[in-house]
Coordinates of C-alpha atoms in Angstrom, one line a residue:
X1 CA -11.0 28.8 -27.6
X2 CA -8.7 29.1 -24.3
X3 CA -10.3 25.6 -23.1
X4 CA -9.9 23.5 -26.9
X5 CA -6.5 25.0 -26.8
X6 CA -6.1 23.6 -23.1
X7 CA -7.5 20.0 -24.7
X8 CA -4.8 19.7 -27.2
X9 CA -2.2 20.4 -25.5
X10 CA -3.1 17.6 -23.0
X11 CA -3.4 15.5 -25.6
X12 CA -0.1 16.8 -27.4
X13 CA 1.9 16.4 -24.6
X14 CA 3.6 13.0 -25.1
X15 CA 2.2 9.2 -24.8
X16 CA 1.7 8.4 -20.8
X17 CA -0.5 5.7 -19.1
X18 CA -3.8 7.3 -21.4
X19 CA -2.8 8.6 -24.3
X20 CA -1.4 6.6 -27.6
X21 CA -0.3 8.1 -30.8
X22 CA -0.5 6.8 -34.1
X23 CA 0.7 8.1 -37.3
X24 CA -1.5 6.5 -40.1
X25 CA -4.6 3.7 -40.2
X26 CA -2.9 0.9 -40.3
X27 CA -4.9 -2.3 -42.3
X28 CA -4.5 -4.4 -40.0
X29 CA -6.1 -3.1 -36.9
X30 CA -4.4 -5.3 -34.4
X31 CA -1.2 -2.7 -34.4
X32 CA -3.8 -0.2 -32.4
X33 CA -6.2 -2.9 -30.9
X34 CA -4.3 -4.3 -27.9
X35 CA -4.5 -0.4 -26.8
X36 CA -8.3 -0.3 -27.2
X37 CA -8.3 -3.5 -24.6
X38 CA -5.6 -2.1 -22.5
X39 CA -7.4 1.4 -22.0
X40 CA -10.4 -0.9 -21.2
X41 CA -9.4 -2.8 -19.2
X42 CA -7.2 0.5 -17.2
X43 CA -8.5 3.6 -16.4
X44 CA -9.6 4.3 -20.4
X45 CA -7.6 6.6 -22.8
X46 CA -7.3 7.9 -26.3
X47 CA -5.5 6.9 -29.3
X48 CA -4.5 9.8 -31.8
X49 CA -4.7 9.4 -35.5
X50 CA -2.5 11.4 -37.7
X51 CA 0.3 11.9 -35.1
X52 CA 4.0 11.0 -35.0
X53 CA 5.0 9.0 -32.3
X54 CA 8.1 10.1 -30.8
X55 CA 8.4 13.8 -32.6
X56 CA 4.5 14.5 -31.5
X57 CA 4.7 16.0 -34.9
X58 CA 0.8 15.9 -36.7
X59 CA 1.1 14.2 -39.9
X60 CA -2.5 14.5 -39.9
X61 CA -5.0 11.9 -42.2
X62 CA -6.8 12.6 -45.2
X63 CA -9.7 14.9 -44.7
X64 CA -11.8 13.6 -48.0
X65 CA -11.7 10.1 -46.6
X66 CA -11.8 10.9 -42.7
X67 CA -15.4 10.1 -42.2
X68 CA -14.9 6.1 -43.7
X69 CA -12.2 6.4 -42.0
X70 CA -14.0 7.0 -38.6
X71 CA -16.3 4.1 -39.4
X72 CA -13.4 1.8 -40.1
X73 CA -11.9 2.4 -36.7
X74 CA -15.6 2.0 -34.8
X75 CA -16.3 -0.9 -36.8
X76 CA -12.6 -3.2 -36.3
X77 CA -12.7 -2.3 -32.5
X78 CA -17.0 -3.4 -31.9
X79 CA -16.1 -6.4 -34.4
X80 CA -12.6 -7.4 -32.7
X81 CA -13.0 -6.7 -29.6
X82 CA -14.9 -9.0 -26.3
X83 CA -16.8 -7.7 -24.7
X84 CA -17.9 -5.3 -27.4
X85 CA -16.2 -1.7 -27.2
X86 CA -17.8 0.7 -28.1
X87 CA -15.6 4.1 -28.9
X88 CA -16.4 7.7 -28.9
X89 CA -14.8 9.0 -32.3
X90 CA -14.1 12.8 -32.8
X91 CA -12.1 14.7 -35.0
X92 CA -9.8 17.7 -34.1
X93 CA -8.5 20.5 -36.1
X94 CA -4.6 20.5 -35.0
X95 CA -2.3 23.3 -37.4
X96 CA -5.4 22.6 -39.9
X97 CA -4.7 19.5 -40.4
X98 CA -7.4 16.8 -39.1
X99 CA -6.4 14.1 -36.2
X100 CA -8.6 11.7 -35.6
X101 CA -9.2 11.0 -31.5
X102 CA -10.4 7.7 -30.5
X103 CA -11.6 7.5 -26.6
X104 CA -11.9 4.1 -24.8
X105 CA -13.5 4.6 -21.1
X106 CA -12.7 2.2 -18.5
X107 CA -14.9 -0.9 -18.9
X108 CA -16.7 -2.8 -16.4
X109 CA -16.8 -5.8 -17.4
X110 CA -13.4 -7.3 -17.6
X111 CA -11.3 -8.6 -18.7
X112 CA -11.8 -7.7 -22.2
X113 CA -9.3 -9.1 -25.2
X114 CA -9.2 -9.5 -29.1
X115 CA -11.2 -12.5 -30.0
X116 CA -9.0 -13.4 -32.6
X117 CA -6.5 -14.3 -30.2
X118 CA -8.5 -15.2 -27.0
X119 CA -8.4 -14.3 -23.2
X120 CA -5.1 -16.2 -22.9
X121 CA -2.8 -14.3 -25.4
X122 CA -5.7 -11.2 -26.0
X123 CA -5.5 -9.1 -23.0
X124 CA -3.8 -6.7 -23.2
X125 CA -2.9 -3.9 -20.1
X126 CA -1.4 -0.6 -19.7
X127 CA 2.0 0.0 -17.9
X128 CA 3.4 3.8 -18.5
X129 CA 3.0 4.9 -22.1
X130 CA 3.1 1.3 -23.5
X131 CA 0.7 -1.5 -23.8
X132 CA 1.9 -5.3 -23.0
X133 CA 0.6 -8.6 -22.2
X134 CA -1.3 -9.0 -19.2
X135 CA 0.3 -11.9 -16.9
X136 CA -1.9 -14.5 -15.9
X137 CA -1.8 -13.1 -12.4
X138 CA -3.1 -9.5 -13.4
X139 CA -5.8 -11.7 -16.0
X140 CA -7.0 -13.5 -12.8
X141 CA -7.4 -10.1 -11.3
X142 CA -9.2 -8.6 -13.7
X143 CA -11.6 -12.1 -14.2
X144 CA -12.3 -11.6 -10.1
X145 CA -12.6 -7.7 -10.8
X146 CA -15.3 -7.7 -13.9
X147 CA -17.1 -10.6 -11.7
X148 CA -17.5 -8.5 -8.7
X149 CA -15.5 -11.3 -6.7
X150 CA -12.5 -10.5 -4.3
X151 CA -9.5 -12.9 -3.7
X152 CA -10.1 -12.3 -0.1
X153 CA -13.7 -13.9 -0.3
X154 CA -13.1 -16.7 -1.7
X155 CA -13.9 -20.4 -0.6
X156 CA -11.0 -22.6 0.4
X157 CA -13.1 -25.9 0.2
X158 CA -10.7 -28.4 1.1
X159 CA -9.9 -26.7 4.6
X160 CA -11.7 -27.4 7.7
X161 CA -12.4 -25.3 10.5
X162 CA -14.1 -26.4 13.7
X163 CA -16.0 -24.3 16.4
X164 CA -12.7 -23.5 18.9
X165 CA -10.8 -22.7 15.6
X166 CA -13.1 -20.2 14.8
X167 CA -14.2 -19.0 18.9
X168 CA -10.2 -18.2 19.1
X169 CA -10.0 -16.1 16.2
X170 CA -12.8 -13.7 17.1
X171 CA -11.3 -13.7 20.8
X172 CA -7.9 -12.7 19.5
X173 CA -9.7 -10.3 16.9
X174 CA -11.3 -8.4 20.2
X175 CA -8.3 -8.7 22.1
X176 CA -6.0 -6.8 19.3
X177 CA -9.0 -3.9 18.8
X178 CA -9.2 -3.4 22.6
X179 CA -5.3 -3.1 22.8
X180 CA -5.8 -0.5 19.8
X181 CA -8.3 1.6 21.9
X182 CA -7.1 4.7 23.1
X183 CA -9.5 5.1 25.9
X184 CA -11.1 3.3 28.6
X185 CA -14.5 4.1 26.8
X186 CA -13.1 3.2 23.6
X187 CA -11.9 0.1 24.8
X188 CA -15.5 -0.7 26.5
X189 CA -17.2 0.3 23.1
X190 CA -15.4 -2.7 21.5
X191 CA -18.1 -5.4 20.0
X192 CA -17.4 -9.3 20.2
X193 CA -16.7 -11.0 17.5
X194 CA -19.2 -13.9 16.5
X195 CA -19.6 -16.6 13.7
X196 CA -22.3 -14.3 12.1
X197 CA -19.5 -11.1 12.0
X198 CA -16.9 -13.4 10.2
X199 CA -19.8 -14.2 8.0
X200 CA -21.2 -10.9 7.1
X201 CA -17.4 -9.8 6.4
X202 CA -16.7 -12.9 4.2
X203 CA -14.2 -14.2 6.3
X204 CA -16.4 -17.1 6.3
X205 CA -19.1 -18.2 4.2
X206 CA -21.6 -20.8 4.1
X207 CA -22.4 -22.6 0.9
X208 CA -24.7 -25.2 0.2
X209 CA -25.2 -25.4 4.6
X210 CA -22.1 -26.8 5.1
X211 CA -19.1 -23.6 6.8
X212 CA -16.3 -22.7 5.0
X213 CA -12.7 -20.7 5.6
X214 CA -11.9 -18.2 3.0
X215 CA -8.6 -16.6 2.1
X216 CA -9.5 -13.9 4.4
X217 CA -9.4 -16.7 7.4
X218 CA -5.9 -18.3 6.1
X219 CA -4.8 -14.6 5.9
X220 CA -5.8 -13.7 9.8
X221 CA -4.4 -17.4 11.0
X222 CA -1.5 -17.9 8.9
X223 CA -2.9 -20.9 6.6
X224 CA -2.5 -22.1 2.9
X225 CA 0.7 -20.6 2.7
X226 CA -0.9 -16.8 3.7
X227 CA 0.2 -14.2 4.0
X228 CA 3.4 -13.9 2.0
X229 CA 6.3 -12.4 4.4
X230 CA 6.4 -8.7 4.5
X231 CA 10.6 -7.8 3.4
X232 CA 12.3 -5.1 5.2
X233 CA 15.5 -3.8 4.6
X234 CA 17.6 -0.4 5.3
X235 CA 19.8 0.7 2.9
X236 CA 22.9 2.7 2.7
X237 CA 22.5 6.4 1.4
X238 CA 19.5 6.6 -0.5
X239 CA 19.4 3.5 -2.8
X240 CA 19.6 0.0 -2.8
X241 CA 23.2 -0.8 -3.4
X242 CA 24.6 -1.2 -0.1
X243 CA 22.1 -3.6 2.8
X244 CA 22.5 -2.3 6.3
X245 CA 20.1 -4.8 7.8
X246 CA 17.5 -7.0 6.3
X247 CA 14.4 -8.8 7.7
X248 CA 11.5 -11.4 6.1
X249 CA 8.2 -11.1 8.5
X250 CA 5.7 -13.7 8.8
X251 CA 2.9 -14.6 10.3
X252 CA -0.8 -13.6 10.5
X253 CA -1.7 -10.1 8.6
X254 CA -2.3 -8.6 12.0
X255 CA 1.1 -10.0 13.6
X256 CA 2.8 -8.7 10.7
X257 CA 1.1 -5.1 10.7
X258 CA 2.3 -4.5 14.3
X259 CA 6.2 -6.3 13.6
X260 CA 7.1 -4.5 10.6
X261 CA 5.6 -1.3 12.6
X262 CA 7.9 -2.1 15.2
X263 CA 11.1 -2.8 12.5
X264 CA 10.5 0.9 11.0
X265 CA 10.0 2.8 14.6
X266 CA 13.4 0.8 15.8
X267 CA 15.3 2.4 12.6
X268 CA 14.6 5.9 12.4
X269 CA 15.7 8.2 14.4
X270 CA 13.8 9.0 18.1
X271 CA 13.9 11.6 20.4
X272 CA 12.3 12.6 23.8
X273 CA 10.5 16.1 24.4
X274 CA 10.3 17.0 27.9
X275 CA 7.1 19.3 29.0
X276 CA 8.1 20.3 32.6
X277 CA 9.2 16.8 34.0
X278 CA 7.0 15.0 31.5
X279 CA 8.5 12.9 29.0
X280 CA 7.2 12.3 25.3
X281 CA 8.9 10.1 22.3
X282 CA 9.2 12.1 19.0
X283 CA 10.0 10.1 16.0
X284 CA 10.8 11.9 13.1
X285 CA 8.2 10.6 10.8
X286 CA 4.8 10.0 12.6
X287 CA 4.1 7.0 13.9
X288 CA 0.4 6.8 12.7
X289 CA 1.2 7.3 9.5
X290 CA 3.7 4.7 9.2
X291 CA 1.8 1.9 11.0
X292 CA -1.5 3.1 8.6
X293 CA 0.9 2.7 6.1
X294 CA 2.1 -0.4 6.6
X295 CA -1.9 -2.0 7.4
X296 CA -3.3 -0.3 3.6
X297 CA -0.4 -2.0 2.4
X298 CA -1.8 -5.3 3.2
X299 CA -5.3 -4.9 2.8
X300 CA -5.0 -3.5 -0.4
X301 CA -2.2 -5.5 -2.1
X302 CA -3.3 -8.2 -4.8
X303 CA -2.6 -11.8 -2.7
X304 CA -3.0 -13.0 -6.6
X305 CA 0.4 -11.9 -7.7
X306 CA 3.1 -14.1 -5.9
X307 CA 5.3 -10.7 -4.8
X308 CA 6.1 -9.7 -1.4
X309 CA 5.4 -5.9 0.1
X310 CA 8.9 -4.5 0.8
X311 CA 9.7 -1.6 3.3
X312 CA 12.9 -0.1 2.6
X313 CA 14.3 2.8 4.8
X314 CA 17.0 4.8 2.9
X315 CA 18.8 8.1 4.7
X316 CA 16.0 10.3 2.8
X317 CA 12.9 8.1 2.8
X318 CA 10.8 5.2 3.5
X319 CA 9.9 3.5 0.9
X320 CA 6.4 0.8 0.9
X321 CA 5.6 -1.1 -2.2
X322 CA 3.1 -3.2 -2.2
X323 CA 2.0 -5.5 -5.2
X324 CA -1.3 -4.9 -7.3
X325 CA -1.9 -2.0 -10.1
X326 CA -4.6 0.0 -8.8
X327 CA -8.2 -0.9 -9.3
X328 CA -10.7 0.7 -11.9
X329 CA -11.7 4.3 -11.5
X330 CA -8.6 4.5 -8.8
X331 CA -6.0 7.5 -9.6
X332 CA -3.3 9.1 -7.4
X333 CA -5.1 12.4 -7.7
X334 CA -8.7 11.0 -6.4
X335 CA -6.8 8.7 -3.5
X336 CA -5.3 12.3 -2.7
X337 CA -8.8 13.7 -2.4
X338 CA -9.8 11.0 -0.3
X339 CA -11.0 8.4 -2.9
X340 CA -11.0 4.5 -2.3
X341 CA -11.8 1.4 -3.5
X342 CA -11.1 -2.0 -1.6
X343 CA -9.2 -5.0 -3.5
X344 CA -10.0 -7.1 -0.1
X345 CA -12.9 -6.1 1.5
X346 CA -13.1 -9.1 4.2
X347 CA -9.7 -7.8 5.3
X348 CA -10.5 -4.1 5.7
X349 CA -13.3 -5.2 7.7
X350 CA -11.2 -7.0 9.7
X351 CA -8.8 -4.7 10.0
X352 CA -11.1 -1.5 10.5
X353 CA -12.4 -3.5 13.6
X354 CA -9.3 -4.3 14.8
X355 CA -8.0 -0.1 14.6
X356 CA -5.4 -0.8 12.4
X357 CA -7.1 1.5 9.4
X358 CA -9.9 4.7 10.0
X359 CA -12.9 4.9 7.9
X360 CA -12.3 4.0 4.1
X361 CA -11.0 6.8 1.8
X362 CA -9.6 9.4 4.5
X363 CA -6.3 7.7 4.9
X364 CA -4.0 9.2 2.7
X365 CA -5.5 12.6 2.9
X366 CA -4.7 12.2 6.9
X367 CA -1.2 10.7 6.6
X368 CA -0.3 14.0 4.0
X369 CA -1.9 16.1 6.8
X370 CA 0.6 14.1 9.4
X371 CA 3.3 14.9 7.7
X372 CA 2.8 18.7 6.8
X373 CA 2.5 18.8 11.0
X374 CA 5.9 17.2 10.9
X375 CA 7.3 19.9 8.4
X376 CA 7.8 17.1 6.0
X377 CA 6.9 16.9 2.6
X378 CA 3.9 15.6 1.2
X379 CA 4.2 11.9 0.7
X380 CA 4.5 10.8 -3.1
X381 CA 2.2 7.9 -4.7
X382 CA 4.0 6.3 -7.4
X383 CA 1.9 4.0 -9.8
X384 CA 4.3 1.6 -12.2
X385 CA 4.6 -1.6 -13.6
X386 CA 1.7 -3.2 -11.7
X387 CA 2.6 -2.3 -8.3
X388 CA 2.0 1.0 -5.9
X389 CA 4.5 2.6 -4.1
X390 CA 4.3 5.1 -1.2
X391 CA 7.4 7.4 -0.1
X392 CA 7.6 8.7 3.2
X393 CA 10.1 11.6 3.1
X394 CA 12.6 11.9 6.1
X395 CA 13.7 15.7 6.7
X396 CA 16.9 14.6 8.7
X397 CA 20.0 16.9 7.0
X398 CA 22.3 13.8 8.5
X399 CA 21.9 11.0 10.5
X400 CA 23.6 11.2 13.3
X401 CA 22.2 9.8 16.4
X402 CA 23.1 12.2 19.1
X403 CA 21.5 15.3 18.2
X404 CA 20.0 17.9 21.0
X405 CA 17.0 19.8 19.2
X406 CA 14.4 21.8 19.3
X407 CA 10.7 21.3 18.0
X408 CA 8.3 24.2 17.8
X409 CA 4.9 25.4 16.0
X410 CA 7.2 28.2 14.3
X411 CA 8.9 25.6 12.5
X412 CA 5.3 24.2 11.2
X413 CA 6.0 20.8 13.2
X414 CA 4.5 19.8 16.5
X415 CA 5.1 20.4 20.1
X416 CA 5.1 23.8 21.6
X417 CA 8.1 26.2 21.5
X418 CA 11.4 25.0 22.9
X419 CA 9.9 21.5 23.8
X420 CA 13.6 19.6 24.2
X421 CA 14.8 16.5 22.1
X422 CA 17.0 14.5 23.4
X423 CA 17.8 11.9 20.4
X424 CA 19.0 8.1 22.0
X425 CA 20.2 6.4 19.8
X426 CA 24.1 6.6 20.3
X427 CA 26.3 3.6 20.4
X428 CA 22.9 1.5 20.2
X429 CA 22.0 -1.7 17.6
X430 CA 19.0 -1.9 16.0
X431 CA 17.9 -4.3 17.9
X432 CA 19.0 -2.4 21.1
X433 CA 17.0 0.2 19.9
X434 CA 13.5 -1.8 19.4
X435 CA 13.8 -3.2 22.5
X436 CA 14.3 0.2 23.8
X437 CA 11.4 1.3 22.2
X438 CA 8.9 -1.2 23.5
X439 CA 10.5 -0.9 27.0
X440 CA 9.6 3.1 26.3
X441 CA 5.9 2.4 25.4
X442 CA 5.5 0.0 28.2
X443 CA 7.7 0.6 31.4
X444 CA 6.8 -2.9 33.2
X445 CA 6.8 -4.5 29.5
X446 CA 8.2 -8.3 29.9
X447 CA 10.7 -9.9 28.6
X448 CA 8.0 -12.0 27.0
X449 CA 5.6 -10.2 25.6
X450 CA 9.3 -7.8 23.9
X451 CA 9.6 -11.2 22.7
X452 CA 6.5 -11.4 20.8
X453 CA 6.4 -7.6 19.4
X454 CA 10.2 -8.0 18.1
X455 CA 9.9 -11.9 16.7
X456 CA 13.5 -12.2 18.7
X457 CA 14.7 -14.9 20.4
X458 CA 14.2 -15.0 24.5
X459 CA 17.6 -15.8 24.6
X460 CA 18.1 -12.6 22.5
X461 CA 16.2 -10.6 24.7
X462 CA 17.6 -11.1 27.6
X463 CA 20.9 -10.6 26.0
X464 CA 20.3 -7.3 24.6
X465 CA 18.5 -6.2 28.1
X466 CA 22.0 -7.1 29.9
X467 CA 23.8 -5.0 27.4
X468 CA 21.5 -2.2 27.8
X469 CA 21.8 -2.1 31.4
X470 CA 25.3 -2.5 31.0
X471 CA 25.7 0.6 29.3
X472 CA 23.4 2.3 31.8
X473 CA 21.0 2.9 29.3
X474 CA 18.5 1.1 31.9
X475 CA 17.9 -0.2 34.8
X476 CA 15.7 -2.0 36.9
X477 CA 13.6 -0.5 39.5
X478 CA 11.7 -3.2 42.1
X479 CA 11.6 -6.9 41.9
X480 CA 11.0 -9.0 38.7
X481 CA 7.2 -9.8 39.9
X482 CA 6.2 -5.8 40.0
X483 CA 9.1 -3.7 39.6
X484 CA 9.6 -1.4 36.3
X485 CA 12.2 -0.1 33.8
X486 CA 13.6 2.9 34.1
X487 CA 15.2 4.7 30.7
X488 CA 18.0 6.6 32.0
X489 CA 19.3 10.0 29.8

């Protein structure tokens, strides 16, 4: 009894993304068949019978006609409905009164849509607790989707690529997952890239014996008009009235992985922890995280819809949206346990050589694990409208930029006890401070390669490296041929 008690109320407690309610059987069945073909073509859901909509209140339906009833229902949605839909159909005692509980599952075969209307103006999707139009985006993806296709792996026929085209790519692919290495070993471990490997990840393909590029190859070279920029942008307090500093990024998906990495470690706040005489950043969200972050948020967007991902840092959070509703059988709970599903596989391929991403699935359940060493809240996954969003909490009580701290294992963070932080950020730019941050990773750094990690000017560079010596934050040690910079504190 405890567990159908336990059912109702789940299905009782108010229209969401899987649950519809509808007071009486309409005659005309379209009123309820766009939800059928949205629930099939989402993650499935029910539609209640004999329930008022915004009181919840059961009206229930007439018990000496529920059974024609039932056949009614079954019958308009296997008639109506392409492909066919078939429902489970139960009924519940609610208050003795009987409801009538229609369950769609999530189909496989999409897209599906009423017949009488066709794919065009037919399909239908869910978005919160209301059903609307698919746009022909989102129909696209669910054509690709029910074929077993991916955007990613797709042909682009009237683009030609020739044999140093494609012997640069898988050179630059090596040299990017050797840089990513954390160890010597790791970096000797790393396998070259040949024609065959772009062609078993579908970042070629070969039809009819003739080589083609697909969208995973414009994405990696910055071809066809791909990628779309990446937008970044900190805001004022926490929400989007007031810009503090906006930037569009371009370039390949592997350029723009490491940039907008670089724009989110030069905006939050950093600090050094000294072991002894050794010296160790801290940021206050981990790095990891963020750059994994940023990399599932372009391999898993949908290239489809015309939107950009946008990073937004407000004083509480960071922010990551990237475009695409999530794929069948995907939830936030599951993605929590470890559960995925890849919208671009070529990419992830690419990108799993490359370092950028771990093994499929165990990212989010390592980023929440990140941050709970951090003492930060768990991250939230937000599903709405079409697009997924991922919210990085900051635990900063203000932001000012000259605090002296401590970060210790009693606190839950990392570090050992009484490691010091020495935050750096006073009287500094942004700019200044990504700058600082690659001269920090990379003591005899140049001014070229700051150039191509920032997407500054040179002229820029060497501006902001003046100033920052100027105001002793820096300073050169040795000639310009083999000397290094020093950070002073």
């Amino acid at each position: 009894m405890k567990e159908i008690a336990m059912v109702l109320e789940n299905l009782l407690s108010g229209e969401s993304k899987n649950i519809e309610y509808k007071q009486e059987i309409a005659n005309n069945s379209k009123s309820y068949m766009k939800t059928v073909v949205a629930f099939a073509n989402g993650e499935g859901g029910k539609i209640l019978f004999g329930v008022e909509d915004e009181s919840m209140r059961i009206i229930g339906v007439d018990k000496d006609s529920i059974f024609q009833a039932m056949d009614a229902i079954t019958n308009a949605i296997s008639d109506s409905c392409f492909p066919m839909i078939i429902p489970d159909i139960t009924v519940q005692e609610v208050d003795n009164k009987a409801v009538i509980v229609v369950e769609i599952t999530a189909g496989m075969q999409r897209p599906y849509y009423i017949k009488s209307l066709g794919m065009k103006d037919g399909t239908f999707i869910r978005t919160g607790g209301t059903t609307r139009l698919a746009d022909p985006y989102i129909l696209k993806e669910l054509i690709l989707e029910g074929e077993n296709r991916f955007f990613d792996r797709l042909s682009i026929t009237n683009m030609h690529v020739s044999e140093s085209d494609i012997g640069r790519l898988c050179e630059k692919l090596r040299e990017i997952a050797c840089a990513n290495s954390s160890s010597d070993e790791e970096k000797a471990a790393v396998k070259t890239v040949t024609l065959n490997t772009l062609l078993s990840w579908g970042v070629l393909i070969e039809q009819n014996g003739e080589l083609f590029p697909t969208n995973a190859y414009a994405l990696l070279t910055n071809q066809q008009n791909l990628p779309p920029a990446i937008q970044c942008a900190v805001f004022k307090d926490d929400t989007r009235t007031v810009f503090i500093d906006r930037r569009e990024i371009g370039g390949t998906i592997q350029e723009q992985v490491e940039a907008v990495y670089q724009y989110i470690l030069g905006k939050i706040n950093l600090g050094v922890r000294f072991k002894g005489i050794y010296r160790q950043d801290v940021y206050e969200l981990p790095p990891n995280s963020i750059r994994e972050l940023v990399a599932n948020a372009i391999v898993h967007r949908s290239y489809i819809e015309p939107g950009h991902i946008q990073v937004a840092l407000y004083d509480n959070r960071l922010e990551i949206t990237s475009p695409g509703m999530l794929l069948r059988g995907v939830t936030i709970e599951k993605m929590k346990a470890g559960y995925s599903k890849i919208r671009n596989r070529a990419i992830a391929s690419a990108f799993a050589y490359m370092k950028f991403i771990e093994q499929w699935g165990s990212g989010i359940p390592r980023i929440m694990k990140e941050c709970r060493e951090y003492g930060l809240q768990d991250p939230e996954l937000i599903d709405f409208d079409g697009d997924f969003r991922i919210n990085l909490y900051r635990n900063v009580p203000n932001h000012s930029h000259t605090v002296v701290g401590t970060i210790g294992t009693n606190h839950g963070t990392i570090g050992t006890n009484h490691d010091t932080i020495l935050h750096v950020k006073e009287n500094m730019s942004s700019d200044e401070q990504q700058v600082l941050h690659v001269i920090m990773a990379d003591s005899k750094v140049t001014q070229r390669v700051i150039q191509q990690q920032t997407h500054m000017s040179l002229r820029s560079i060497k501006r902001i490296m003046s100033e920052l010596q100027r105001k002793g934050i820096i300073l050169r040690k040795g000639n310009n041929r083999s000397g290094e910079w020093i950070v002073k504190e």
